[in-house]
Amino acid sequence: MKVLLLMLALIGGAFAKELTLESAISIALENNLEIRAFKSDIKAKELELKSVKGSYFPKIKLEEIFTRTDIPVYAFMSKLNQERFGIEDFQPSKLNNPPAINNFETKLSIEVPLWLGGKIQAMEKTAFHNLSAVKEDYERKKDEVVLKVYHAYMDAVLAKNSVEVSHQVLKDAQEHVRLAESMYKVGTALLSDVLRARVYLSKAEENLKASENNYRVSKKAIELITNTELGDFDVVSVETCPAVSVEKLKDMALERRQDIKALQERIKVLEGMYGVVLSDNLPQVYAFGSYSLYSKSAPFGSDGSGYMVGAGISWSFDTGLSTLRRAQSYLETKRALEERLKLLKASVFFEIDKAYADYQNALYSLRSAEERIKQSQEVVRTMELRYKTGLARIVDLLDAQTELDRARFEKLQALNNCQKAYANLLYSAGLIREVER
């Protein structure tokens, strides 16, 4: 039983777990530090909106005020509020020169905003659209993270496939060394042929080591973007480049791009700020009420009590027009953002066209490399036969092998470029998260 468990452990250790592109994206969206920061930004804007909505509610205030005075009018008022006023207090000597009197006033007051020139409504509108803008920025940031993961994953796929091709190159180089050595032993090849084949083999071994190191580094890049230690894993190889309809992407781009939506929301924020500032020059209507306790000897005492209710209206106007100018500045900033919005919408189609051109170029390079691989394989086969019969030199065989190796690596690079251009296309159209499905 122990032997069986040991064998299973060895087999499990021999094969690293596979990390799919979808899994990498899911991990990144959960753990990426930039996305976490945006979540806190959204929470802050939500609290700002709640804070503004709280302005609709009455403000309640509790006060305890102590005074000691011999100023006639205040001494008269304090004693009267304490309900201790008597007929003797009307004597001129007491009215003109009253003794110092203590007064503790406990006051509970409430103020209700009835209409503040539309300020609260404008502030609520501003906070709401500000929150919406940050949410759209958050969605665009998620798209950006998905794009980074896609690129990093495809770089890892390129590195993994490069390791596989490097193994094939090494195998071919070993075969050329074996062929040159066997022909040298029977006297049909020169020692220089063997040495050249060995140099080629040494270079293939060097390239294999470099490919393995690049693969390890590319997997570290995925861990950096996902902000997660993934342990020992392998990416899933990709053999083809997805098809795409550029016209369909253009049709959907303007309504799906979150940065366009975010800018539209910020334009509405400036409209709200215009109302907030302008409200300072409009009437302010409010109601108020209070209940007071008065005592000569202790806080919260009740020698006397009374209430007051009322309503008020105030209207101030800035004769220097600074309030109006500040409000107009928001309108000018709004117009500036509207022009930037036009530019952003126009640039979306340019980005899609550029990404599609890169996609087509990479697709053409991929097909070209595939065709060159077929042709180079035939050239290598022919040169190997001619070398065996003495009709070709070892350098001719190695040159043909070099062309085959180059075509193999160029195919991998073209596939990588095609995949990245495909991702850029989706990102430009605001559809990058379609790759999650």
Tab-separated table of C-alpha atoms in Angstrom:
chain	number	residue	atom	x	y	z
A	1	MET	CA	0.000	0.000	0.000
A	2	LYS	CA	2.846	2.386	0.876
A	3	VAL	CA	4.532	1.594	-2.430
A	4	LEU	CA	1.312	2.447	-4.291
A	5	LEU	CA	0.949	5.777	-2.470
A	6	LEU	CA	4.590	6.600	-3.218
A	7	MET	CA	4.078	5.853	-6.895
A	8	LEU	CA	0.971	8.037	-6.994
A	9	ALA	CA	2.868	10.880	-5.323
A	10	LEU	CA	5.702	10.609	-7.828
A	11	ILE	CA	3.292	10.540	-10.745
A	12	GLY	CA	1.393	13.561	-9.362
A	13	GLY	CA	4.637	15.470	-8.885
A	14	ALA	CA	5.742	14.694	-12.418
A	15	PHE	CA	2.817	16.567	-13.949
A	16	ALA	CA	2.193	20.197	-13.064
A	17	LYS	CA	-1.405	21.351	-12.846
A	18	GLU	CA	-2.809	23.132	-15.862
A	19	LEU	CA	-3.960	26.734	-15.513
A	20	THR	CA	-6.497	27.733	-18.134
A	21	LEU	CA	-6.816	31.265	-19.447
A	22	GLU	CA	-10.304	31.529	-17.962
A	23	SER	CA	-9.013	30.494	-14.529
A	24	ALA	CA	-6.174	33.015	-14.669
A	25	ILE	CA	-8.621	35.797	-15.554
A	26	SER	CA	-10.993	34.780	-12.754
A	27	ILE	CA	-8.159	34.793	-10.194
A	28	ALA	CA	-6.923	38.186	-11.387
A	29	LEU	CA	-10.363	39.791	-11.184
A	30	GLU	CA	-10.626	38.577	-7.605
A	31	ASN	CA	-7.130	39.382	-6.321
A	32	ASN	CA	-5.586	42.091	-8.518
A	33	LEU	CA	-4.461	45.043	-6.364
A	34	GLU	CA	-5.667	47.706	-8.811
A	35	ILE	CA	-9.146	46.200	-8.786
A	36	ARG	CA	-9.133	46.054	-4.983
A	37	ALA	CA	-8.231	49.749	-4.895
A	38	PHE	CA	-11.148	50.576	-7.183
A	39	LYS	CA	-13.529	48.675	-4.911
A	40	SER	CA	-12.519	51.003	-2.078
A	41	ASP	CA	-13.036	54.015	-4.361
A	42	ILE	CA	-16.568	52.830	-5.133
A	43	LYS	CA	-17.294	52.346	-1.430
A	44	ALA	CA	-16.116	55.901	-0.766
A	45	LYS	CA	-18.410	57.343	-3.446
A	46	GLU	CA	-21.346	55.322	-2.120
A	47	LEU	CA	-20.759	56.840	1.327
A	48	GLU	CA	-20.606	60.321	-0.228
A	49	LEU	CA	-24.008	59.740	-1.840
A	50	LYS	CA	-25.481	58.563	1.464
A	51	SER	CA	-23.993	61.617	3.148
A	52	VAL	CA	-25.700	63.945	0.674
A	53	LYS	CA	-29.052	62.189	1.089
A	54	GLY	CA	-28.732	62.760	4.829
A	55	SER	CA	-28.967	66.509	4.196
A	56	TYR	CA	-32.722	66.131	3.586
A	57	PHE	CA	-33.233	65.227	7.259
A	58	PRO	CA	-33.568	67.718	10.141
A	59	LYS	CA	-30.548	68.667	12.208
A	60	ILE	CA	-30.951	68.241	15.971
A	61	LYS	CA	-28.727	70.078	18.388
A	62	LEU	CA	-28.397	69.792	22.184
A	63	GLU	CA	-26.623	72.614	24.029
A	64	GLU	CA	-25.770	73.469	27.632
A	65	ILE	CA	-24.750	77.104	28.092
A	66	PHE	CA	-23.548	78.744	31.319
A	67	THR	CA	-23.481	82.528	31.724
A	68	ARG	CA	-22.811	84.904	34.629
A	69	THR	CA	-23.522	88.556	34.048
A	70	ASP	CA	-24.481	91.862	35.691
A	71	ILE	CA	-25.355	93.577	32.400
A	72	PRO	CA	-28.840	94.884	33.090
A	73	VAL	CA	-30.663	93.585	30.030
A	74	TYR	CA	-29.088	90.127	30.216
A	75	ALA	CA	-29.546	89.867	34.001
A	76	PHE	CA	-33.199	90.897	33.562
A	77	MET	CA	-33.702	88.325	30.788
A	78	SER	CA	-31.976	85.505	32.708
A	79	LYS	CA	-34.035	86.019	35.841
A	80	LEU	CA	-37.189	86.277	33.766
A	81	ASN	CA	-36.399	83.014	31.926
A	82	GLN	CA	-35.782	81.328	35.286
A	83	GLU	CA	-39.297	82.412	36.306
A	84	ARG	CA	-37.927	84.121	39.467
A	85	PHE	CA	-38.938	87.644	38.549
A	86	GLY	CA	-40.876	89.559	41.226
A	87	ILE	CA	-42.375	93.014	41.698
A	88	GLU	CA	-39.342	94.149	43.645
A	89	ASP	CA	-37.167	93.534	40.566
A	90	PHE	CA	-38.848	96.552	38.914
A	91	GLN	CA	-37.080	98.914	41.284
A	92	PRO	CA	-34.891	101.306	39.217
A	93	SER	CA	-31.821	100.547	41.327
A	94	LYS	CA	-32.090	96.839	40.601
A	95	LEU	CA	-32.921	97.393	36.967
A	96	ASN	CA	-29.957	99.713	36.432
A	97	ASN	CA	-27.455	97.950	38.700
A	98	PRO	CA	-28.496	94.319	39.095
A	99	PRO	CA	-26.347	91.898	41.072
A	100	ALA	CA	-24.477	89.277	39.034
A	101	ILE	CA	-26.667	86.324	38.162
A	102	ASN	CA	-25.843	82.763	37.101
A	103	ASN	CA	-27.804	81.049	34.345
A	104	PHE	CA	-27.684	77.490	33.040
A	105	GLU	CA	-29.526	77.075	29.753
A	106	THR	CA	-30.297	73.582	28.430
A	107	LYS	CA	-31.476	73.887	24.842
A	108	LEU	CA	-32.731	71.273	22.391
A	109	SER	CA	-33.198	72.678	18.876
A	110	ILE	CA	-34.156	71.347	15.474
A	111	GLU	CA	-33.694	72.894	12.032
A	112	VAL	CA	-35.467	71.597	8.913
A	113	PRO	CA	-34.269	72.574	5.416
A	114	LEU	CA	-37.376	73.242	3.332
A	115	TRP	CA	-35.670	74.497	0.178
A	116	LEU	CA	-32.045	75.619	-0.126
A	117	GLY	CA	-32.134	76.895	-3.666
A	118	GLY	CA	-32.016	73.329	-5.022
A	119	LYS	CA	-28.571	72.756	-3.488
A	120	ILE	CA	-29.316	69.387	-1.892
A	121	GLN	CA	-30.955	68.055	-5.051
A	122	ALA	CA	-27.990	69.221	-7.140
A	123	MET	CA	-25.521	67.700	-4.674
A	124	GLU	CA	-27.393	64.390	-4.799
A	125	LYS	CA	-27.300	64.419	-8.605
A	126	THR	CA	-23.580	65.187	-8.539
A	127	ALA	CA	-22.803	62.408	-6.046
A	128	PHE	CA	-24.909	59.888	-7.986
A	129	HIS	CA	-23.196	60.560	-11.309
A	130	ASN	CA	-19.800	60.651	-9.622
A	131	LEU	CA	-20.489	57.181	-8.233
A	132	SER	CA	-21.645	55.994	-11.661
A	133	ALA	CA	-18.460	57.350	-13.262
A	134	VAL	CA	-16.241	55.505	-10.779
A	135	LYS	CA	-18.209	52.294	-11.375
A	136	GLU	CA	-17.624	52.634	-15.120
A	137	ASP	CA	-13.921	53.292	-14.456
A	138	TYR	CA	-13.920	50.145	-12.332
A	139	GLU	CA	-15.394	48.094	-15.181
A	140	ARG	CA	-12.836	49.520	-17.604
A	141	LYS	CA	-10.057	48.702	-15.155
A	142	LYS	CA	-11.315	45.125	-15.044
A	143	ASP	CA	-11.110	45.062	-18.840
A	144	GLU	CA	-7.550	46.361	-18.615
A	145	VAL	CA	-6.605	43.654	-16.125
A	146	VAL	CA	-8.163	40.980	-18.338
A	147	LEU	CA	-6.127	42.305	-21.276
A	148	LYS	CA	-2.931	42.181	-19.216
A	149	VAL	CA	-3.698	38.618	-18.140
A	150	TYR	CA	-4.452	37.636	-21.754
A	151	HIS	CA	-1.148	39.076	-22.976
A	152	ALA	CA	0.836	37.524	-20.122
A	153	TYR	CA	-0.859	34.166	-20.662
A	154	MET	CA	-0.124	34.219	-24.402
A	155	ASP	CA	3.498	35.113	-23.658
A	156	ALA	CA	3.614	32.066	-21.393
A	157	VAL	CA	2.072	29.943	-24.161
A	158	LEU	CA	4.723	31.273	-26.546
A	159	ALA	CA	7.456	30.399	-24.052
A	160	LYS	CA	6.018	26.916	-23.458
A	161	ASN	CA	5.741	26.207	-27.185
A	162	SER	CA	9.268	27.559	-27.647
A	163	VAL	CA	10.491	24.971	-25.156
A	164	GLU	CA	8.762	22.230	-27.160
A	165	VAL	CA	10.218	23.495	-30.447
A	166	SER	CA	13.636	23.832	-28.806
A	167	HIS	CA	13.449	20.157	-27.840
A	168	GLN	CA	12.664	19.311	-31.457
A	169	VAL	CA	15.552	21.491	-32.642
A	170	LEU	CA	17.849	19.723	-30.165
A	171	LYS	CA	16.669	16.335	-31.384
A	172	ASP	CA	17.323	17.317	-35.022
A	173	ALA	CA	20.765	18.681	-34.096
A	174	GLN	CA	21.639	15.425	-32.317
A	175	GLU	CA	20.589	13.513	-35.427
A	176	HIS	CA	22.853	15.676	-37.593
A	177	VAL	CA	25.776	15.016	-35.231
A	178	ARG	CA	25.058	11.301	-35.327
A	179	LEU	CA	24.892	11.376	-39.158
A	180	ALA	CA	28.127	13.360	-39.482
A	181	GLU	CA	29.960	11.073	-37.018
A	182	SER	CA	28.768	7.873	-38.732
A	183	MET	CA	29.841	9.175	-42.145
A	184	TYR	CA	33.170	10.348	-40.753
A	185	LYS	CA	33.842	6.859	-39.360
A	186	VAL	CA	33.395	5.283	-42.786
A	187	GLY	CA	35.463	8.018	-44.441
A	188	THR	CA	32.708	9.747	-46.412
A	189	ALA	CA	32.729	12.961	-44.349
A	190	LEU	CA	35.313	15.320	-42.934
A	191	LEU	CA	36.099	15.950	-39.266
A	192	SER	CA	35.061	19.552	-39.869
A	193	ASP	CA	31.564	18.271	-40.654
A	194	VAL	CA	31.408	16.635	-37.231
A	195	LEU	CA	32.700	19.768	-35.533
A	196	ARG	CA	30.202	22.002	-37.333
A	197	ALA	CA	27.365	19.676	-36.368
A	198	ARG	CA	28.517	19.727	-32.753
A	199	VAL	CA	28.631	23.551	-32.736
A	200	TYR	CA	25.074	23.534	-34.041
A	201	LEU	CA	24.114	21.089	-31.277
A	202	SER	CA	25.735	23.296	-28.620
A	203	LYS	CA	23.736	26.286	-29.845
A	204	ALA	CA	20.524	24.238	-29.747
A	205	GLU	CA	21.247	23.257	-26.136
A	206	GLU	CA	21.837	26.921	-25.268
A	207	ASN	CA	18.532	27.943	-26.884
A	208	LEU	CA	16.697	25.220	-24.970
A	209	LYS	CA	17.997	26.513	-21.645
A	210	ALA	CA	17.015	30.057	-22.596
A	211	SER	CA	13.507	28.889	-23.580
A	212	GLU	CA	13.051	27.088	-20.259
A	213	ASN	CA	14.121	30.187	-18.326
A	214	ASN	CA	11.774	32.367	-20.378
A	215	TYR	CA	8.902	30.022	-19.575
A	216	ARG	CA	9.577	30.271	-15.849
A	217	VAL	CA	9.720	34.069	-16.025
A	218	SER	CA	6.516	34.286	-18.078
A	219	LYS	CA	4.669	32.226	-15.455
A	220	LYS	CA	5.942	34.622	-12.771
A	221	ALA	CA	4.408	37.470	-14.792
A	222	ILE	CA	1.013	35.756	-14.545
A	223	GLU	CA	1.431	35.449	-10.776
A	224	LEU	CA	2.307	39.158	-10.570
A	225	ILE	CA	-0.813	40.273	-12.448
A	226	THR	CA	-3.106	37.885	-10.564
A	227	ASN	CA	-1.421	38.785	-7.245
A	228	THR	CA	-1.481	35.078	-6.416
A	229	GLU	CA	1.169	32.418	-5.862
A	230	LEU	CA	0.056	29.662	-8.217
A	231	GLY	CA	2.761	27.114	-7.449
A	232	ASP	CA	3.940	24.755	-10.163
A	233	PHE	CA	1.630	24.978	-13.156
A	234	ASP	CA	1.533	24.783	-16.928
A	235	VAL	CA	-0.436	26.929	-19.326
A	236	VAL	CA	-2.632	25.337	-21.961
A	237	SER	CA	-1.153	25.447	-25.455
A	238	VAL	CA	-2.989	27.400	-28.147
A	239	GLU	CA	-2.753	26.169	-31.730
A	240	THR	CA	-5.025	28.548	-33.655
A	241	CYS	CA	-6.036	32.214	-33.777
A	242	PRO	CA	-9.747	33.017	-33.268
A	243	ALA	CA	-11.825	34.472	-36.100
A	244	VAL	CA	-13.312	37.923	-35.616
A	245	SER	CA	-15.810	40.248	-37.320
A	246	VAL	CA	-14.529	43.826	-37.212
A	247	GLU	CA	-17.837	45.331	-38.355
A	248	LYS	CA	-19.688	43.644	-35.519
A	249	LEU	CA	-17.150	45.019	-33.048
A	250	LYS	CA	-17.567	48.558	-34.392
A	251	ASP	CA	-21.355	48.305	-34.097
A	252	MET	CA	-21.080	47.402	-30.411
A	253	ALA	CA	-18.090	49.511	-29.391
A	254	LEU	CA	-19.698	52.868	-28.580
A	255	GLU	CA	-22.320	51.327	-26.307
A	256	ARG	CA	-19.929	48.928	-24.593
A	257	ARG	CA	-16.857	51.071	-23.920
A	258	GLN	CA	-16.924	51.883	-20.204
A	259	ASP	CA	-14.519	54.832	-20.519
A	260	ILE	CA	-17.030	56.537	-22.822
A	261	LYS	CA	-19.773	55.938	-20.268
A	262	ALA	CA	-17.533	57.233	-17.468
A	263	LEU	CA	-16.848	60.458	-19.368
A	264	GLN	CA	-20.567	60.925	-20.033
A	265	GLU	CA	-21.225	60.564	-16.304
A	266	ARG	CA	-18.542	63.139	-15.473
A	267	ILE	CA	-20.220	65.598	-17.821
A	268	LYS	CA	-23.385	65.132	-15.749
A	269	VAL	CA	-21.322	65.672	-12.588
A	270	LEU	CA	-20.306	69.105	-13.874
A	271	GLU	CA	-23.952	69.918	-14.644
A	272	GLY	CA	-24.737	69.081	-11.027
A	273	MET	CA	-21.866	71.199	-9.715
A	274	TYR	CA	-23.213	74.153	-11.704
A	275	GLY	CA	-26.493	73.818	-9.798
A	276	VAL	CA	-24.728	73.417	-6.456
A	277	VAL	CA	-22.765	76.644	-6.836
A	278	LEU	CA	-25.623	78.653	-8.353
A	279	SER	CA	-27.924	77.721	-5.463
A	280	ASP	CA	-25.933	80.070	-3.215
A	281	ASN	CA	-27.602	82.966	-5.043
A	282	LEU	CA	-31.128	81.578	-4.623
A	283	PRO	CA	-33.532	81.855	-1.649
A	284	GLN	CA	-32.967	79.561	1.323
A	285	VAL	CA	-36.147	78.497	3.155
A	286	TYR	CA	-36.004	76.700	6.501
A	287	ALA	CA	-38.052	75.952	9.631
A	288	PHE	CA	-36.802	75.698	13.181
A	289	GLY	CA	-37.894	74.929	16.709
A	290	SER	CA	-36.318	74.807	20.156
A	291	TYR	CA	-37.132	73.960	23.762
A	292	SER	CA	-35.082	75.424	26.611
A	293	LEU	CA	-34.657	74.824	30.344
A	294	TYR	CA	-33.239	77.576	32.589
A	295	SER	CA	-31.678	77.200	36.037
A	296	LYS	CA	-29.743	79.471	38.389
A	297	SER	CA	-27.809	76.684	40.089
A	298	ALA	CA	-27.166	73.542	38.013
A	299	PRO	CA	-26.876	72.225	34.466
A	300	PHE	CA	-30.032	70.586	33.109
A	301	GLY	CA	-32.041	72.307	35.855
A	302	SER	CA	-35.569	73.503	35.236
A	303	ASP	CA	-36.371	76.630	37.247
A	304	GLY	CA	-38.007	77.859	34.059
A	305	SER	CA	-38.697	76.582	30.536
A	306	GLY	CA	-39.999	77.694	27.171
A	307	TYR	CA	-40.146	76.893	23.464
A	308	MET	CA	-39.807	78.708	20.177
A	309	VAL	CA	-40.875	77.667	16.654
A	310	GLY	CA	-40.672	79.540	13.406
A	311	ALA	CA	-39.659	79.619	9.779
A	312	GLY	CA	-37.281	81.776	7.867
A	313	ILE	CA	-36.144	82.757	4.415
A	314	SER	CA	-32.824	84.239	3.447
A	315	TRP	CA	-31.581	85.430	0.086
A	316	SER	CA	-28.090	86.662	-0.514
A	317	PHE	CA	-26.494	87.774	-3.741
A	318	ASP	CA	-22.792	88.122	-4.429
A	319	THR	CA	-22.359	91.582	-5.927
A	320	GLY	CA	-18.845	90.683	-7.055
A	321	LEU	CA	-20.383	87.901	-9.206
A	322	SER	CA	-17.801	85.408	-7.890
A	323	THR	CA	-20.504	82.759	-7.343
A	324	LEU	CA	-21.850	83.220	-10.861
A	325	ARG	CA	-18.359	83.100	-12.372
A	326	ARG	CA	-17.548	79.932	-10.449
A	327	ALA	CA	-20.755	78.330	-11.732
A	328	GLN	CA	-19.888	79.371	-15.295
A	329	SER	CA	-16.449	77.780	-14.919
A	330	TYR	CA	-18.139	74.400	-14.455
A	331	LEU	CA	-20.067	74.930	-17.675
A	332	GLU	CA	-16.834	75.651	-19.544
A	333	THR	CA	-15.227	72.544	-18.092
A	334	LYS	CA	-18.316	70.615	-19.181
A	335	ARG	CA	-17.890	71.880	-22.744
A	336	ALA	CA	-14.240	70.803	-22.666
A	337	LEU	CA	-15.238	67.284	-21.605
A	338	GLU	CA	-17.841	67.162	-24.355
A	339	GLU	CA	-15.105	67.841	-26.920
A	340	ARG	CA	-12.925	65.166	-25.364
A	341	LEU	CA	-15.871	62.790	-25.569
A	342	LYS	CA	-16.119	63.400	-29.310
A	343	LEU	CA	-12.400	62.674	-29.661
A	344	LEU	CA	-12.683	59.522	-27.566
A	345	LYS	CA	-15.545	58.189	-29.687
A	346	ALA	CA	-13.579	58.864	-32.860
A	347	SER	CA	-10.442	57.229	-31.452
A	348	VAL	CA	-12.380	54.052	-30.623
A	349	PHE	CA	-12.816	53.250	-34.311
A	350	PHE	CA	-9.168	54.084	-34.979
A	351	GLU	CA	-8.079	51.706	-32.205
A	352	ILE	CA	-10.264	48.946	-33.670
A	353	ASP	CA	-8.906	49.528	-37.185
A	354	LYS	CA	-5.313	49.490	-35.938
A	355	ALA	CA	-5.833	46.338	-33.880
A	356	TYR	CA	-7.552	44.668	-36.832
A	357	ALA	CA	-4.633	45.577	-39.116
A	358	ASP	CA	-2.245	44.015	-36.578
A	359	TYR	CA	-4.517	40.976	-36.441
A	360	GLN	CA	-4.504	40.566	-40.234
A	361	ASN	CA	-0.736	41.024	-40.418
A	362	ALA	CA	-0.190	38.407	-37.732
A	363	LEU	CA	-2.638	36.033	-39.407
A	364	TYR	CA	-0.795	36.401	-42.714
A	365	SER	CA	2.546	35.835	-40.961
A	366	LEU	CA	1.118	32.721	-39.309
A	367	ARG	CA	-0.017	31.225	-42.612
A	368	SER	CA	3.274	32.164	-44.233
A	369	ALA	CA	5.257	30.488	-41.445
A	370	GLU	CA	3.147	27.327	-41.696
A	371	GLU	CA	3.830	27.160	-45.423
A	372	ARG	CA	7.544	27.782	-44.930
A	373	ILE	CA	7.695	24.988	-42.360
A	374	LYS	CA	6.334	22.535	-44.917
A	375	GLN	CA	8.771	23.709	-47.566
A	376	SER	CA	11.735	23.794	-45.172
A	377	GLN	CA	11.008	20.261	-43.984
A	378	GLU	CA	11.171	19.085	-47.568
A	379	VAL	CA	14.412	20.996	-48.126
A	380	VAL	CA	15.974	19.420	-45.014
A	381	ARG	CA	14.886	15.954	-46.130
A	382	THR	CA	16.377	16.514	-49.575
A	383	MET	CA	19.626	17.964	-48.213
A	384	GLU	CA	20.005	15.071	-45.805
A	385	LEU	CA	19.684	12.583	-48.668
A	386	ARG	CA	22.141	14.563	-50.806
A	387	TYR	CA	24.582	14.804	-47.902
A	388	LYS	CA	24.481	11.040	-47.397
A	389	THR	CA	25.358	10.541	-51.073
A	390	GLY	CA	28.075	13.192	-51.065
A	391	LEU	CA	26.154	15.659	-53.256
A	392	ALA	CA	25.775	18.305	-50.513
A	393	ARG	CA	27.930	19.739	-47.771
A	394	ILE	CA	27.139	19.643	-44.049
A	395	VAL	CA	26.847	23.438	-44.106
A	396	ASP	CA	24.062	23.124	-46.711
A	397	LEU	CA	22.189	20.700	-44.460
A	398	LEU	CA	22.639	22.923	-41.400
A	399	ASP	CA	21.547	26.019	-43.344
A	400	ALA	CA	18.380	24.214	-44.374
A	401	GLN	CA	17.829	23.116	-40.771
A	402	THR	CA	18.333	26.727	-39.609
A	403	GLU	CA	15.632	27.901	-42.003
A	404	LEU	CA	13.290	25.222	-40.680
A	405	ASP	CA	14.016	26.201	-37.078
A	406	ARG	CA	13.455	29.876	-37.891
A	407	ALA	CA	10.129	29.111	-39.534
A	408	ARG	CA	9.021	27.092	-36.510
A	409	PHE	CA	9.801	29.919	-34.083
A	410	GLU	CA	8.310	32.534	-36.400
A	411	LYS	CA	5.091	30.521	-36.467
A	412	LEU	CA	4.967	30.638	-32.672
A	413	GLN	CA	5.645	34.370	-32.648
A	414	ALA	CA	3.007	34.997	-35.321
A	415	LEU	CA	0.476	32.996	-33.323
A	416	ASN	CA	1.354	35.046	-30.240
A	417	ASN	CA	0.978	38.309	-32.173
A	418	CYS	CA	-2.340	37.152	-33.600
A	419	GLN	CA	-3.719	36.250	-30.179
A	420	LYS	CA	-2.612	39.590	-28.717
A	421	ALA	CA	-4.085	41.530	-31.633
A	422	TYR	CA	-7.343	39.606	-31.146
A	423	ALA	CA	-7.367	40.587	-27.471
A	424	ASN	CA	-6.605	44.213	-28.366
A	425	LEU	CA	-9.552	44.166	-30.779
A	426	LEU	CA	-11.923	42.989	-28.075
A	427	TYR	CA	-10.496	45.489	-25.586
A	428	SER	CA	-10.906	48.358	-28.054
A	429	ALA	CA	-14.564	47.395	-28.489
A	430	GLY	CA	-15.174	46.953	-24.745
A	431	LEU	CA	-15.735	43.213	-25.187
A	432	ILE	CA	-12.513	41.747	-23.764
A	433	ARG	CA	-14.356	39.846	-21.038
A	434	GLU	CA	-16.037	37.747	-23.702
A	435	VAL	CA	-12.939	35.536	-23.443
A	436	GLU	CA	-14.135	34.476	-19.962
A	437	ARG	CA	-17.083	32.658	-21.485
